[in-house]
mmCIF file of C-alpha atoms in Angstrom:
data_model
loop_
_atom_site.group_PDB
_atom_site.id
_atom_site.type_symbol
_atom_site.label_atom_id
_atom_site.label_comp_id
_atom_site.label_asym_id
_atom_site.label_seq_id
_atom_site.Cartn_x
_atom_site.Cartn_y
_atom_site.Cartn_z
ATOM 1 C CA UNK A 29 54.046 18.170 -19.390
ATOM 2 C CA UNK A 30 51.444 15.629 -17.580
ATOM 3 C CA UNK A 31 50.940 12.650 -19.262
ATOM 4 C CA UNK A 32 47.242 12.425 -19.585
ATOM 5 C CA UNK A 33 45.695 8.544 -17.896
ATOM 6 C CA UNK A 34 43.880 6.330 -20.047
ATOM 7 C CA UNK A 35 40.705 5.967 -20.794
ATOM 8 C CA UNK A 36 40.235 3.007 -19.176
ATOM 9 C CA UNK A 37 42.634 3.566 -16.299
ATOM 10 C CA UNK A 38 40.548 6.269 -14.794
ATOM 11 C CA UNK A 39 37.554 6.071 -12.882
ATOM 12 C CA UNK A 40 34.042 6.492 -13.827
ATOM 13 C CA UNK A 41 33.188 9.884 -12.914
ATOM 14 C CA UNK A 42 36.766 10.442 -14.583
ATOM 15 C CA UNK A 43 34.860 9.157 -17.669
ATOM 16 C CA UNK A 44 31.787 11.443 -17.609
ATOM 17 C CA UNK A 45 33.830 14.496 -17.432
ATOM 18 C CA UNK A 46 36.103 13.610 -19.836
ATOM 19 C CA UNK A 47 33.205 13.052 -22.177
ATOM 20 C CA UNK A 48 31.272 16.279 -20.415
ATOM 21 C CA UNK A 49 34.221 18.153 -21.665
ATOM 22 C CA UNK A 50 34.874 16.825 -25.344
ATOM 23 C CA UNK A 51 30.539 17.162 -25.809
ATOM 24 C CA UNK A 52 31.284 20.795 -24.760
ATOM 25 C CA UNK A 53 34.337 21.626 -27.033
ATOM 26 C CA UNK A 54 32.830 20.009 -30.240
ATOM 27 C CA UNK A 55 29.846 18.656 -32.082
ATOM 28 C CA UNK A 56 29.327 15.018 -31.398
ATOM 29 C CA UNK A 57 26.634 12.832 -33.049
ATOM 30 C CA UNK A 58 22.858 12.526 -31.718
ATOM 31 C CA UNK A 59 23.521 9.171 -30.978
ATOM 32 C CA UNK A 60 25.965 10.081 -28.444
ATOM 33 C CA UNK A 61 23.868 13.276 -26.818
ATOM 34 C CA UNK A 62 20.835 10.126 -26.605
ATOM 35 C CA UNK A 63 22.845 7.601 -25.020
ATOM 36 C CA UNK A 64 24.459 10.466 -22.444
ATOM 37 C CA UNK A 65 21.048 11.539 -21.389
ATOM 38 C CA UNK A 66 19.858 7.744 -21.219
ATOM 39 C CA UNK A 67 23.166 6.845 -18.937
ATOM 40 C CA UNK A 68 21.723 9.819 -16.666
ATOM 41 C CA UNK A 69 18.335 9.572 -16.367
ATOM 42 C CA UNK A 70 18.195 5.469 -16.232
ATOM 43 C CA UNK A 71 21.256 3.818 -15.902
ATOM 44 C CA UNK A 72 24.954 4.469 -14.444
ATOM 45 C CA UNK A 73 26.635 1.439 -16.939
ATOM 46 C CA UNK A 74 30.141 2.094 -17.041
ATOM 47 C CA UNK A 75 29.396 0.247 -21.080
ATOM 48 C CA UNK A 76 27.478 2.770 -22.171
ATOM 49 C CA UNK A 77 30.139 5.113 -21.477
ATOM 50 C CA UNK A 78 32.184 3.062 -23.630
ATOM 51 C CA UNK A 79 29.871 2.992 -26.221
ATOM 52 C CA UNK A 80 30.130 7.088 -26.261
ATOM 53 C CA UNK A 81 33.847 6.991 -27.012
ATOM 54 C CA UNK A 82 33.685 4.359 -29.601
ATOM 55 C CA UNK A 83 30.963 6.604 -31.568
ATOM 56 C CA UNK A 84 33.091 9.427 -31.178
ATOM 57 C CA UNK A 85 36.050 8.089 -32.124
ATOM 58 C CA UNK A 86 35.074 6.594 -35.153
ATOM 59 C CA UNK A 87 32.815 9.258 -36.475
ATOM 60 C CA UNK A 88 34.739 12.274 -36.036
ATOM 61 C CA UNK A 89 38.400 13.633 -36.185
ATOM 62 C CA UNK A 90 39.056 14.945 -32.836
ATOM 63 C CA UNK A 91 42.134 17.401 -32.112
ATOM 64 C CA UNK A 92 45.248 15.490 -30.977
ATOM 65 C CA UNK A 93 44.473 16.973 -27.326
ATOM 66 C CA UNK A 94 40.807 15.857 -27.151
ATOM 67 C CA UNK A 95 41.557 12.222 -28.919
ATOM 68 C CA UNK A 96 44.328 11.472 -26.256
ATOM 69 C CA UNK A 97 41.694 11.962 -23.825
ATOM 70 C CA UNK A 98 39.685 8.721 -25.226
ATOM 71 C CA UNK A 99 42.374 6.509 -25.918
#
């Protein structure tokens, strides 16, 4: 089995699909959908992308599979 990289060890566009993909697979908070679509339409911060994971790590319970793909 492939050990999955960090979060922080891959690179930014790394980032947005990894949080592309979790947004698909389960219902995050608005906060988080507001924030993508700001990081889109405005601004490329690599922070805000940060931000996302933080909010959706500490506000839902994410399957084993999707968490190790934040942490």
């Amino acid at each position: 089995m492939r050990k999955i990289k960090r979060f922080a060890d891959v690179n930014q566009a790394a980032k947005v699909r990894r949080l592309n993909q979790i947004m698909r697979l389960v219902t995050v908070p608005d906060k988080v959908n507001m924030i993508y679509n700001y990081y889109n339409k405005n601004s490329k911060d690599e922070q805000l992308l940060y931000l996302m994971r933080e909010i959706i790590l500490k506000s839902i319970e994410l399957p084993a599979n999707l968490k190790d793909m934040l942490v």
